[in-house]
């Protein structure tokens, strides 16, 4: 799913702000890696990254921060695992370009106009081949970019190497410690002679860091783009929430998750789905995608939901609606897709059957109470990357997985262009939805891939419907499949997100 985290107490970033007394050049202990909230197993990978990554086989334990690195052109403004992997990473990026036709079409159409000329974008997202396509698109449109990872385990080291070889200032590697995580973000932001004027932030940690350490930077920042979890009254610049755009909801959260849930579970556990009993917590777009995929594979699927409309949709789609405690003893897999906190708590974990697989599909790591499992009587075994076994005294074990996660990037590029080029005063210090016209444009960029041909309205038809021939074709409140209570934009303020708390079901 594509997150800005609140500075308020109710939705503060899950990675706690680093102790300002701590010096960045101190080496943390290996235990520190387990303390980082996003590093614990239910929340730390991206479905685009292979579980058997090329970079996982590296035996070099030297911290990238202790290395002197330069690319073939002598540039050393980056910090990655191994610059020698650049060729391999370049091949991955080229493959990703074939799967991102909309972003490539945008690059081709707009690179002559350079709509981001003068933009200085500081980014914090998963460093994957797909992110690399976004970064290179932003560069082609005129922007300068500096980038860090929003997650300590999701970085594809070979992709980071390819970006560094291409001249990008990238500070990320797979398996960062908590100290490394904040150090990389600081290296992106705190650089002499360069100050960002746009932020692209997945999760809000970058925005949080600037807010705490360099608040004066917001005087020159024109806007923030990404998934918004911002609380009202805390923004000092406009922000555009791409997470709730229709095409984001449908493509990433529904269609992509429908595939990534199976792919992520297969890569990490090799589990067979036929006949397995699965409970999916939350029936928003992510939950719908997961349930559809699991049902197609022959799984017996249960759904938990708090929203009666989403609950009714689950029932009409043929799923049994239950409370988690009603099925927790019998299910083989538990998948959280709510964005809420404490969905699966220690009481639930204690009652699970031996071998039960537990994973989180959302970006937030608060859904599964993993902290409650850090007790002396339980034993943790790391069996492979992003897979832990938690063993009870009687020998029962559960399989705890890293999150299965997807992203879309065309919205981010368009939102950056919109905010960067907007006349002064168009956007206030508030959170905005992606304009409907822009949402439709994203969808239109994908259509040539399918050799699809849109029907065009005649002048008479457009007049009859009261529409512009070129769109938008639906009102802002139209959601194509209504599945959330209170999640539609307010008619009185059609472009502004009506509420900033996480809604039930991603």
CSV table of C-alpha atoms in Angstrom, one decimal:
chain,number,residue,atom,x,y,z
A,1,UNK,CA,0.0,0.0,0.0
A,2,UNK,CA,1.4,3.7,-0.9
A,3,UNK,CA,2.0,6.5,4.2
A,4,UNK,CA,2.8,10.8,6.3
A,5,UNK,CA,2.7,9.9,10.0
A,6,UNK,CA,1.2,12.2,12.6
A,7,UNK,CA,3.1,14.2,15.0
A,8,UNK,CA,0.2,13.8,17.3
A,9,UNK,CA,0.2,11.1,20.1
A,10,UNK,CA,-2.4,9.0,18.5
A,11,UNK,CA,-0.6,8.3,15.3
A,12,UNK,CA,3.1,9.0,16.0
A,13,UNK,CA,5.7,7.3,13.8
A,14,UNK,CA,6.2,3.7,15.0
A,15,UNK,CA,10.0,4.0,14.8
A,16,UNK,CA,10.7,6.2,17.8
A,17,UNK,CA,12.6,9.4,17.3
A,18,UNK,CA,16.3,8.7,17.9
A,19,UNK,CA,17.9,9.9,21.1
A,20,UNK,CA,19.4,13.3,20.2
A,21,UNK,CA,22.3,12.6,22.5
A,22,UNK,CA,23.3,9.6,20.5
A,23,UNK,CA,26.2,10.2,18.1
A,24,UNK,CA,25.6,8.9,14.6
A,25,UNK,CA,29.1,7.4,14.3
A,26,UNK,CA,28.6,5.0,17.2
A,27,UNK,CA,28.1,1.4,16.2
A,28,UNK,CA,24.9,-0.1,17.7
A,29,UNK,CA,24.9,-3.6,19.0
A,30,UNK,CA,23.3,-6.4,16.9
A,31,UNK,CA,20.6,-6.6,19.5
A,32,UNK,CA,19.6,-3.1,18.5
A,33,UNK,CA,18.5,-4.4,15.1
A,34,UNK,CA,15.7,-6.3,16.8
A,35,UNK,CA,14.5,-3.3,18.8
A,36,UNK,CA,13.5,-1.3,15.7
A,37,UNK,CA,9.7,-1.6,15.5
A,38,UNK,CA,9.7,-1.9,11.7
A,39,UNK,CA,12.4,-4.5,11.8
A,40,UNK,CA,10.4,-7.0,13.7
A,41,UNK,CA,9.1,-9.7,11.6
A,42,UNK,CA,5.5,-8.7,10.8
A,43,UNK,CA,6.4,-5.5,9.1
A,44,UNK,CA,9.6,-5.3,7.2
A,45,UNK,CA,9.7,-6.2,3.5
A,46,UNK,CA,8.3,-5.3,0.2
A,47,UNK,CA,6.7,-7.8,-2.0
A,48,UNK,CA,8.7,-6.7,-5.0
A,49,UNK,CA,11.9,-7.9,-3.2
A,50,UNK,CA,12.8,-11.5,-3.7
A,51,UNK,CA,13.1,-13.5,-0.5
A,52,UNK,CA,16.1,-15.2,-2.1
A,53,UNK,CA,17.6,-11.9,-3.1
A,54,UNK,CA,20.9,-11.8,-4.9
A,55,UNK,CA,22.2,-9.6,-2.1
A,56,UNK,CA,21.3,-12.0,0.7
A,57,UNK,CA,24.3,-14.2,-0.1
A,58,UNK,CA,26.8,-11.5,0.8
A,59,UNK,CA,29.3,-12.5,3.5
A,60,UNK,CA,30.6,-8.9,3.9
A,61,UNK,CA,29.6,-7.9,7.4
A,62,UNK,CA,31.4,-4.5,7.3
A,63,UNK,CA,28.9,-1.7,7.8
A,64,UNK,CA,28.5,0.5,4.7
A,65,UNK,CA,29.1,3.5,6.9
A,66,UNK,CA,32.7,2.3,7.4
A,67,UNK,CA,33.5,2.0,3.7
A,68,UNK,CA,34.8,4.6,1.3
A,69,UNK,CA,32.7,4.2,-1.7
A,70,UNK,CA,32.7,5.8,-5.1
A,71,UNK,CA,31.0,5.1,-8.4
A,72,UNK,CA,32.8,4.8,-11.7
A,73,UNK,CA,32.6,8.6,-12.2
A,74,UNK,CA,34.3,9.3,-8.8
A,75,UNK,CA,31.1,10.4,-7.1
A,76,UNK,CA,30.8,9.3,-3.5
A,77,UNK,CA,27.7,11.0,-2.3
A,78,UNK,CA,25.9,7.8,-1.4
A,79,UNK,CA,26.1,5.0,1.1
A,80,UNK,CA,25.0,1.5,0.0
A,81,UNK,CA,26.1,-2.1,0.5
A,82,UNK,CA,28.2,-2.8,-2.6
A,83,UNK,CA,28.6,-0.6,-5.7
A,84,UNK,CA,29.8,-3.7,-7.6
A,85,UNK,CA,26.2,-5.0,-7.8
A,86,UNK,CA,25.2,-2.1,-10.0
A,87,UNK,CA,25.0,-4.0,-13.3
A,88,UNK,CA,22.7,-6.6,-11.7
A,89,UNK,CA,20.5,-3.9,-10.2
A,90,UNK,CA,20.3,-2.1,-13.6
A,91,UNK,CA,18.8,-5.3,-15.2
A,92,UNK,CA,16.2,-5.4,-12.4
A,93,UNK,CA,15.3,-1.8,-13.1
A,94,UNK,CA,14.9,-2.5,-16.8
A,95,UNK,CA,12.6,-5.4,-16.1
A,96,UNK,CA,10.6,-3.2,-13.7
A,97,UNK,CA,10.1,-0.6,-16.4
A,98,UNK,CA,8.2,-3.1,-18.5
A,99,UNK,CA,5.7,-3.6,-15.6
A,100,UNK,CA,5.2,0.2,-15.0
A,101,UNK,CA,3.8,1.4,-18.4
A,102,UNK,CA,2.0,4.4,-16.9
A,103,UNK,CA,5.1,5.9,-15.3
A,104,UNK,CA,7.1,5.2,-18.4
A,105,UNK,CA,4.4,6.9,-20.5
A,106,UNK,CA,4.5,9.9,-18.2
A,107,UNK,CA,8.2,10.1,-18.5
A,108,UNK,CA,8.0,10.0,-22.3
A,109,UNK,CA,5.3,12.6,-22.5
A,110,UNK,CA,6.6,15.1,-20.0
A,111,UNK,CA,10.4,14.9,-20.1
A,112,UNK,CA,10.6,17.6,-22.8
A,113,UNK,CA,8.6,20.0,-20.7
A,114,UNK,CA,10.7,19.4,-17.5
A,115,UNK,CA,7.7,20.1,-15.1
A,116,UNK,CA,9.9,19.4,-12.1
A,117,UNK,CA,12.9,21.7,-13.2
A,118,UNK,CA,14.2,23.2,-10.0
A,119,UNK,CA,12.5,20.7,-7.7
A,120,UNK,CA,14.7,19.2,-5.0
A,121,UNK,CA,13.0,16.1,-3.8
A,122,UNK,CA,14.0,14.2,-0.7
A,123,UNK,CA,12.4,10.8,-0.5
A,124,UNK,CA,12.0,8.0,2.0
A,125,UNK,CA,10.4,4.9,0.5
A,126,UNK,CA,11.2,1.2,0.0
A,127,UNK,CA,14.3,1.1,-2.2
A,128,UNK,CA,13.2,-1.4,-4.9
A,129,UNK,CA,13.4,-1.6,-8.7
A,130,UNK,CA,10.0,0.1,-8.9
A,131,UNK,CA,11.2,3.0,-6.7
A,132,UNK,CA,14.2,3.3,-9.0
A,133,UNK,CA,11.9,3.7,-12.0
A,134,UNK,CA,10.1,6.5,-10.1
A,135,UNK,CA,13.4,8.2,-9.1
A,136,UNK,CA,14.7,8.1,-12.7
A,137,UNK,CA,11.4,9.4,-13.9
A,138,UNK,CA,11.5,12.4,-11.5
A,139,UNK,CA,15.1,13.0,-12.7
A,140,UNK,CA,14.0,12.9,-16.3
A,141,UNK,CA,11.3,15.5,-15.5
A,142,UNK,CA,13.9,17.8,-14.1
A,143,UNK,CA,14.1,17.0,-10.3
A,144,UNK,CA,17.1,16.5,-8.1
A,145,UNK,CA,16.7,13.6,-5.7
A,146,UNK,CA,18.2,12.4,-2.5
A,147,UNK,CA,16.7,9.1,-1.1
A,148,UNK,CA,16.7,6.9,2.0
A,149,UNK,CA,14.8,3.7,2.8
A,150,UNK,CA,11.6,3.8,4.9
A,151,UNK,CA,12.2,0.2,6.0
A,152,UNK,CA,15.4,-1.5,7.2
A,153,UNK,CA,14.8,-4.8,5.4
A,154,UNK,CA,13.1,-4.0,2.1
A,155,UNK,CA,16.0,-2.4,0.3
A,156,UNK,CA,17.3,-4.3,-2.7
A,157,UNK,CA,21.0,-3.7,-2.4
A,158,UNK,CA,21.6,-4.3,-6.1
A,159,UNK,CA,19.1,-1.6,-7.0
A,160,UNK,CA,20.6,0.8,-4.6
A,161,UNK,CA,23.9,0.1,-6.3
A,162,UNK,CA,22.5,0.8,-9.7
A,163,UNK,CA,21.0,4.1,-8.5
A,164,UNK,CA,24.3,5.2,-6.9
A,165,UNK,CA,26.2,4.3,-10.1
A,166,UNK,CA,23.7,6.4,-12.0
A,167,UNK,CA,24.5,9.4,-9.9
A,168,UNK,CA,21.7,9.3,-7.4
A,169,UNK,CA,22.4,10.1,-3.7
A,170,UNK,CA,21.0,7.0,-2.1
A,171,UNK,CA,21.6,6.1,1.5
A,172,UNK,CA,20.1,2.6,2.2
A,173,UNK,CA,21.0,-1.0,2.6
A,174,UNK,CA,19.2,-4.2,3.6
A,175,UNK,CA,19.5,-4.9,7.4
A,176,UNK,CA,20.1,-1.4,8.7
A,177,UNK,CA,20.1,-0.9,12.4
A,178,UNK,CA,17.9,1.7,14.0
A,179,UNK,CA,20.9,4.1,14.3
A,180,UNK,CA,21.7,3.4,10.6
A,181,UNK,CA,18.1,4.2,9.7
A,182,UNK,CA,18.1,7.6,11.2
A,183,UNK,CA,21.7,8.3,10.0
A,184,UNK,CA,20.7,7.6,6.4
A,185,UNK,CA,17.7,10.0,6.7
A,186,UNK,CA,19.9,12.7,8.1
A,187,UNK,CA,22.4,12.3,5.3
A,188,UNK,CA,19.7,12.9,2.8
A,189,UNK,CA,18.4,16.0,4.5
A,190,UNK,CA,21.5,17.6,6.2
A,191,UNK,CA,23.8,18.4,3.3
A,192,UNK,CA,25.7,21.6,2.7
A,193,UNK,CA,24.5,23.6,-0.3
A,194,UNK,CA,21.3,21.6,-0.9
A,195,UNK,CA,17.9,22.0,0.7
A,196,UNK,CA,14.8,20.1,-0.3
A,197,UNK,CA,11.7,21.9,-1.5
A,198,UNK,CA,9.5,18.8,-1.9
A,199,UNK,CA,9.1,15.7,0.3
A,200,UNK,CA,8.0,12.2,-0.8
A,201,UNK,CA,7.5,10.2,2.3
A,202,UNK,CA,6.2,6.7,2.9
A,203,UNK,CA,5.3,6.3,6.5
A,204,UNK,CA,6.2,9.8,7.7
A,205,UNK,CA,9.6,9.2,9.3
A,206,UNK,CA,11.4,11.6,7.0
A,207,UNK,CA,8.8,14.3,7.7
A,208,UNK,CA,9.0,13.6,11.4
A,209,UNK,CA,12.8,13.9,11.3
A,210,UNK,CA,12.7,17.2,9.5
A,211,UNK,CA,10.0,18.5,11.9
A,212,UNK,CA,12.1,17.6,14.9
A,213,UNK,CA,15.6,18.4,13.8
A,214,UNK,CA,15.3,21.0,10.9
A,215,UNK,CA,11.9,22.7,11.3
A,216,UNK,CA,13.1,25.8,9.4
A,217,UNK,CA,13.4,23.7,6.3
A,218,UNK,CA,9.6,23.8,6.0
A,219,UNK,CA,9.8,27.5,5.0
A,220,UNK,CA,11.1,26.4,1.6
A,221,UNK,CA,9.2,23.1,1.2
A,222,UNK,CA,6.2,23.4,-1.2
A,223,UNK,CA,4.5,20.2,-0.3
A,224,UNK,CA,4.5,16.6,0.9
A,225,UNK,CA,3.4,13.6,-1.1
A,226,UNK,CA,2.6,10.1,-0.1
A,227,UNK,CA,0.3,8.1,2.1
A,228,UNK,CA,-1.1,10.5,4.7
A,229,UNK,CA,-1.6,9.7,8.3
A,230,UNK,CA,-1.4,13.4,9.3
A,231,UNK,CA,-3.5,14.8,12.2
A,232,UNK,CA,-5.4,18.0,11.6
A,233,UNK,CA,-3.7,21.3,12.5
A,234,UNK,CA,-0.2,19.9,12.5
A,235,UNK,CA,0.8,20.6,8.8
A,236,UNK,CA,2.9,23.6,8.0
A,237,UNK,CA,2.7,22.9,4.2
A,238,UNK,CA,0.2,21.3,1.8
A,239,UNK,CA,0.2,17.5,1.6
A,240,UNK,CA,-1.4,15.3,-1.1
A,241,UNK,CA,-2.7,11.9,0.0
A,242,UNK,CA,-2.2,9.6,-2.9
A,243,UNK,CA,-3.1,6.5,-0.8
A,244,UNK,CA,-6.8,7.3,-1.1
A,245,UNK,CA,-6.9,8.0,-4.8
A,246,UNK,CA,-9.2,5.6,-6.6
A,247,UNK,CA,-6.6,4.1,-8.9
A,248,UNK,CA,-4.3,3.6,-5.9
A,249,UNK,CA,-7.0,1.9,-4.0
A,250,UNK,CA,-8.0,-0.4,-6.9
A,251,UNK,CA,-4.6,-1.2,-8.4
A,252,UNK,CA,-2.3,-1.4,-5.4
A,253,UNK,CA,-4.7,-2.3,-2.6
A,254,UNK,CA,-7.0,-4.6,-4.5
A,255,UNK,CA,-5.4,-6.0,-7.7
A,256,UNK,CA,-1.8,-6.0,-6.6
A,257,UNK,CA,-2.5,-7.4,-3.1
A,258,UNK,CA,-4.5,-10.1,-4.8
A,259,UNK,CA,-1.3,-11.3,-6.3
A,260,UNK,CA,1.3,-10.3,-3.7
A,261,UNK,CA,-0.3,-12.1,-0.8
A,262,UNK,CA,0.2,-15.5,-2.5
A,263,UNK,CA,3.6,-14.6,-3.8
A,264,UNK,CA,4.8,-13.4,-0.4
A,265,UNK,CA,3.6,-16.4,1.5
A,266,UNK,CA,5.0,-18.8,-1.1
A,267,UNK,CA,8.4,-17.2,-1.1
A,268,UNK,CA,8.7,-17.3,2.7
A,269,UNK,CA,6.9,-20.5,3.7
A,270,UNK,CA,6.3,-22.6,0.6
A,271,UNK,CA,2.8,-23.2,2.1
A,272,UNK,CA,0.0,-24.9,0.0
A,273,UNK,CA,-3.2,-23.0,0.2
A,274,UNK,CA,-5.8,-25.6,-0.8
A,275,UNK,CA,-7.9,-26.6,2.2
A,276,UNK,CA,-6.1,-24.2,4.6
A,277,UNK,CA,-8.3,-22.2,7.0
A,278,UNK,CA,-7.4,-18.5,6.8
A,279,UNK,CA,-8.8,-15.5,8.7
A,280,UNK,CA,-8.3,-12.1,7.1
A,281,UNK,CA,-8.8,-9.2,9.4
A,282,UNK,CA,-10.3,-6.3,7.6
A,283,UNK,CA,-12.3,-6.3,4.3
A,284,UNK,CA,-11.2,-3.0,2.8
A,285,UNK,CA,-9.5,-3.0,-0.6
A,286,UNK,CA,-6.5,-4.9,0.7
A,287,UNK,CA,-8.6,-7.5,2.5
A,288,UNK,CA,-10.8,-7.9,-0.6
A,289,UNK,CA,-7.8,-8.7,-2.7
A,290,UNK,CA,-6.4,-11.2,-0.2
A,291,UNK,CA,-9.7,-13.0,0.2
A,292,UNK,CA,-10.3,-13.3,-3.5
A,293,UNK,CA,-6.8,-14.8,-4.1
A,294,UNK,CA,-7.0,-17.2,-1.2
A,295,UNK,CA,-10.5,-18.3,-2.1
A,296,UNK,CA,-9.4,-19.0,-5.7
A,297,UNK,CA,-6.6,-21.2,-4.4
A,298,UNK,CA,-9.1,-23.3,-2.4
A,299,UNK,CA,-8.6,-21.9,1.0
A,300,UNK,CA,-11.5,-21.7,3.6
A,301,UNK,CA,-11.6,-17.9,4.3
A,302,UNK,CA,-13.0,-16.1,7.3
A,303,UNK,CA,-13.3,-12.4,7.6
A,304,UNK,CA,-13.3,-10.0,10.6
A,305,UNK,CA,-14.7,-6.5,10.2
A,306,UNK,CA,-15.9,-3.6,12.3
A,307,UNK,CA,-17.6,-1.7,9.4
A,308,UNK,CA,-21.1,-3.1,8.7
A,309,UNK,CA,-21.0,-2.1,5.0
A,310,UNK,CA,-17.6,-3.9,4.5
A,311,UNK,CA,-19.0,-6.8,6.6
A,312,UNK,CA,-22.0,-7.1,4.4
A,313,UNK,CA,-19.8,-7.0,1.3
A,314,UNK,CA,-17.8,-9.9,2.7
A,315,UNK,CA,-21.0,-11.9,3.3
A,316,UNK,CA,-22.3,-11.2,-0.2
A,317,UNK,CA,-18.9,-12.3,-1.6
A,318,UNK,CA,-19.4,-15.6,0.1
A,319,UNK,CA,-17.1,-15.3,3.2
A,320,UNK,CA,-18.1,-16.1,6.7
A,321,UNK,CA,-17.9,-13.1,9.0
A,322,UNK,CA,-16.5,-14.0,12.5
A,323,UNK,CA,-14.9,-12.6,15.5
A,324,UNK,CA,-11.2,-13.5,15.7
A,325,UNK,CA,-11.5,-15.3,19.0
A,326,UNK,CA,-14.2,-17.6,17.5
A,327,UNK,CA,-11.8,-19.2,14.9
A,328,UNK,CA,-8.3,-18.5,16.3
A,329,UNK,CA,-7.8,-22.0,17.6
A,330,UNK,CA,-8.5,-23.7,14.2
A,331,UNK,CA,-7.0,-21.4,11.5
A,332,UNK,CA,-3.8,-22.1,9.7
A,333,UNK,CA,-3.0,-18.5,8.6
A,334,UNK,CA,-3.9,-15.1,10.1
A,335,UNK,CA,-3.5,-12.0,7.9
A,336,UNK,CA,-4.1,-8.5,9.1
A,337,UNK,CA,-5.2,-5.7,6.7
A,338,UNK,CA,-6.8,-3.1,8.9
A,339,UNK,CA,-4.2,-0.3,9.6
A,340,UNK,CA,-5.4,-0.4,13.2
A,341,UNK,CA,-3.6,-1.3,16.4
A,342,UNK,CA,-3.7,-4.5,18.5
A,343,UNK,CA,-5.8,-6.5,16.1
A,344,UNK,CA,-3.9,-9.7,17.0
A,345,UNK,CA,-2.9,-9.5,20.7
A,346,UNK,CA,-1.0,-11.9,23.0
A,347,UNK,CA,-4.2,-13.7,24.1
A,348,UNK,CA,-4.8,-14.6,20.4
A,349,UNK,CA,-1.2,-15.6,19.8
A,350,UNK,CA,-1.3,-17.9,22.9
A,351,UNK,CA,-4.4,-19.7,21.5
A,352,UNK,CA,-3.1,-20.3,18.0
A,353,UNK,CA,-2.5,-23.8,16.8
A,354,UNK,CA,1.0,-25.1,16.3
A,355,UNK,CA,2.5,-23.9,13.0
A,356,UNK,CA,0.0,-21.1,12.5
A,357,UNK,CA,1.4,-18.4,10.1
A,358,UNK,CA,0.9,-14.8,11.1
A,359,UNK,CA,1.5,-11.8,8.8
A,360,UNK,CA,0.6,-8.2,8.2
A,361,UNK,CA,-0.4,-6.9,4.8
A,362,UNK,CA,-0.5,-3.2,5.8
A,363,UNK,CA,2.3,-0.7,6.2
A,364,UNK,CA,1.6,-0.1,9.8
A,365,UNK,CA,3.4,-2.5,12.2
A,366,UNK,CA,0.9,-2.0,15.0
A,367,UNK,CA,-1.7,-4.6,14.0
A,368,UNK,CA,0.1,-7.6,15.6
A,369,UNK,CA,1.3,-7.1,19.1
A,370,UNK,CA,4.8,-8.6,18.6
A,371,UNK,CA,6.2,-6.7,21.6
A,372,UNK,CA,4.1,-9.0,23.8
A,373,UNK,CA,6.1,-12.0,22.4
A,374,UNK,CA,9.4,-10.5,23.7
A,375,UNK,CA,9.2,-12.4,27.0
A,376,UNK,CA,11.7,-14.8,28.6
A,377,UNK,CA,9.5,-17.9,28.4
A,378,UNK,CA,9.3,-17.6,24.6
A,379,UNK,CA,12.2,-18.5,22.2
A,380,UNK,CA,12.7,-16.8,18.9
A,381,UNK,CA,14.4,-18.5,15.9
A,382,UNK,CA,15.3,-16.7,12.7
A,383,UNK,CA,14.8,-19.4,10.1
A,384,UNK,CA,15.3,-17.2,7.0
A,385,UNK,CA,15.2,-13.6,5.9
A,386,UNK,CA,11.9,-12.1,7.1
A,387,UNK,CA,10.7,-15.4,8.8
A,388,UNK,CA,10.8,-16.0,12.6
A,389,UNK,CA,9.6,-19.0,14.6
A,390,UNK,CA,8.3,-18.1,18.0
A,391,UNK,CA,8.3,-21.1,20.3
A,392,UNK,CA,6.2,-21.6,23.5
A,393,UNK,CA,7.5,-23.7,26.4
A,394,UNK,CA,5.3,-26.7,25.4
A,395,UNK,CA,6.9,-26.7,22.0
A,396,UNK,CA,4.2,-25.0,20.1
A,397,UNK,CA,5.5,-22.5,17.5
A,398,UNK,CA,4.0,-19.9,15.3
A,399,UNK,CA,5.5,-18.6,12.1
A,400,UNK,CA,5.8,-14.8,12.1
A,401,UNK,CA,6.3,-13.2,8.7
A,402,UNK,CA,7.4,-9.8,7.5
A,403,UNK,CA,4.7,-7.7,5.9
A,404,UNK,CA,3.7,-8.3,2.3
A,405,UNK,CA,3.6,-4.9,0.7
A,406,UNK,CA,3.0,-3.1,-2.6
A,407,UNK,CA,3.5,0.3,-4.0
A,408,UNK,CA,2.4,2.4,-7.0
A,409,UNK,CA,4.4,5.4,-8.1
A,410,UNK,CA,2.6,7.2,-11.0
A,411,UNK,CA,0.4,9.0,-8.5
A,412,UNK,CA,3.5,10.2,-6.6
A,413,UNK,CA,5.0,11.7,-9.7
A,414,UNK,CA,1.8,13.5,-10.7
A,415,UNK,CA,1.2,14.7,-7.1
A,416,UNK,CA,4.7,16.2,-7.0
A,417,UNK,CA,4.2,17.9,-10.3
A,418,UNK,CA,0.8,19.3,-9.1
A,419,UNK,CA,2.1,20.7,-5.8
A,420,UNK,CA,5.4,21.9,-7.1
A,421,UNK,CA,3.7,23.9,-10.0
A,422,UNK,CA,0.6,25.1,-8.1
A,423,UNK,CA,0.1,28.8,-7.9
A,424,UNK,CA,0.6,30.3,-4.4
A,425,UNK,CA,-2.6,30.0,-2.4
A,426,UNK,CA,-4.2,27.2,-4.4
A,427,UNK,CA,-3.3,24.7,-1.6
A,428,UNK,CA,-3.6,25.6,2.0
A,429,UNK,CA,-1.8,23.9,5.0
A,430,UNK,CA,-4.1,20.9,4.7
A,431,UNK,CA,-4.3,17.3,3.4
A,432,UNK,CA,-5.7,16.9,-0.1
A,433,UNK,CA,-6.9,14.0,-2.2
A,434,UNK,CA,-5.5,13.5,-5.6
A,435,UNK,CA,-7.8,15.5,-7.9
A,436,UNK,CA,-10.3,13.2,-9.8
A,437,UNK,CA,-9.0,14.5,-13.2
A,438,UNK,CA,-5.5,13.4,-12.2
A,439,UNK,CA,-6.8,10.0,-11.0
A,440,UNK,CA,-8.4,9.4,-14.4
A,441,UNK,CA,-5.2,10.5,-16.1
A,442,UNK,CA,-3.3,7.8,-14.2
A,443,UNK,CA,-5.8,5.2,-15.4
A,444,UNK,CA,-5.6,6.4,-19.0
A,445,UNK,CA,-1.8,5.9,-19.0
A,446,UNK,CA,-2.3,2.2,-18.3
A,447,UNK,CA,-4.9,1.6,-21.0
A,448,UNK,CA,-2.5,1.4,-24.0
A,449,UNK,CA,-0.9,-1.7,-22.4
A,450,UNK,CA,-4.2,-3.5,-22.9
A,451,UNK,CA,-4.8,-2.1,-26.4
A,452,UNK,CA,-7.9,-0.6,-24.9
A,453,UNK,CA,-9.9,2.1,-26.7
A,454,UNK,CA,-12.0,4.6,-24.7
A,455,UNK,CA,-15.4,5.7,-26.1
A,456,UNK,CA,-15.6,9.4,-26.5
A,457,UNK,CA,-18.7,11.5,-25.6
A,458,UNK,CA,-20.4,13.5,-28.3
A,459,UNK,CA,-21.0,17.2,-27.6
A,460,UNK,CA,-24.7,16.3,-27.2
A,461,UNK,CA,-24.0,13.5,-24.8
A,462,UNK,CA,-21.6,15.6,-22.7
A,463,UNK,CA,-24.2,18.4,-22.5
A,464,UNK,CA,-26.9,15.9,-21.5
A,465,UNK,CA,-24.8,14.5,-18.7
A,466,UNK,CA,-23.5,17.9,-17.7
A,467,UNK,CA,-19.9,16.8,-18.1
A,468,UNK,CA,-16.8,18.1,-19.9
A,469,UNK,CA,-15.9,15.8,-22.8
A,470,UNK,CA,-12.4,15.3,-21.4
A,471,UNK,CA,-13.5,14.6,-17.8
A,472,UNK,CA,-13.6,14.3,-14.9
A,473,UNK,CA,-16.4,11.8,-15.5
A,474,UNK,CA,-17.4,11.2,-11.9
A,475,UNK,CA,-18.0,13.5,-8.9
A,476,UNK,CA,-15.3,13.5,-6.2
A,477,UNK,CA,-17.4,11.5,-3.8
A,478,UNK,CA,-17.9,8.6,-6.2
A,479,UNK,CA,-15.7,5.7,-5.1
A,480,UNK,CA,-16.6,3.1,-7.8
A,481,UNK,CA,-17.2,0.5,-5.1
A,482,UNK,CA,-18.2,2.1,-1.8
A,483,UNK,CA,-16.6,0.2,0.9
A,484,UNK,CA,-15.8,2.6,3.7
A,485,UNK,CA,-18.0,4.6,6.0
A,486,UNK,CA,-16.9,8.3,6.2
A,487,UNK,CA,-14.1,7.9,3.8
A,488,UNK,CA,-15.5,9.9,0.9
A,489,UNK,CA,-14.4,13.6,0.4
A,490,UNK,CA,-16.8,16.2,1.7
A,491,UNK,CA,-18.9,17.8,-1.1
A,492,UNK,CA,-18.3,21.2,0.5
A,493,UNK,CA,-14.5,20.7,0.4
A,494,UNK,CA,-14.2,18.2,-2.4
A,495,UNK,CA,-10.4,18.1,-2.7
A,496,UNK,CA,-9.6,17.9,1.0
A,497,UNK,CA,-9.4,14.7,2.9
A,498,UNK,CA,-12.3,14.9,5.5
A,499,UNK,CA,-10.5,13.1,8.3
A,500,UNK,CA,-7.0,12.1,9.1
A,501,UNK,CA,-7.4,9.0,11.2
A,502,UNK,CA,-6.9,5.6,9.7
A,503,UNK,CA,-10.1,4.1,8.5
A,504,UNK,CA,-11.1,0.5,9.0
A,505,UNK,CA,-9.7,-1.7,6.3
A,506,UNK,CA,-6.8,-0.3,4.2
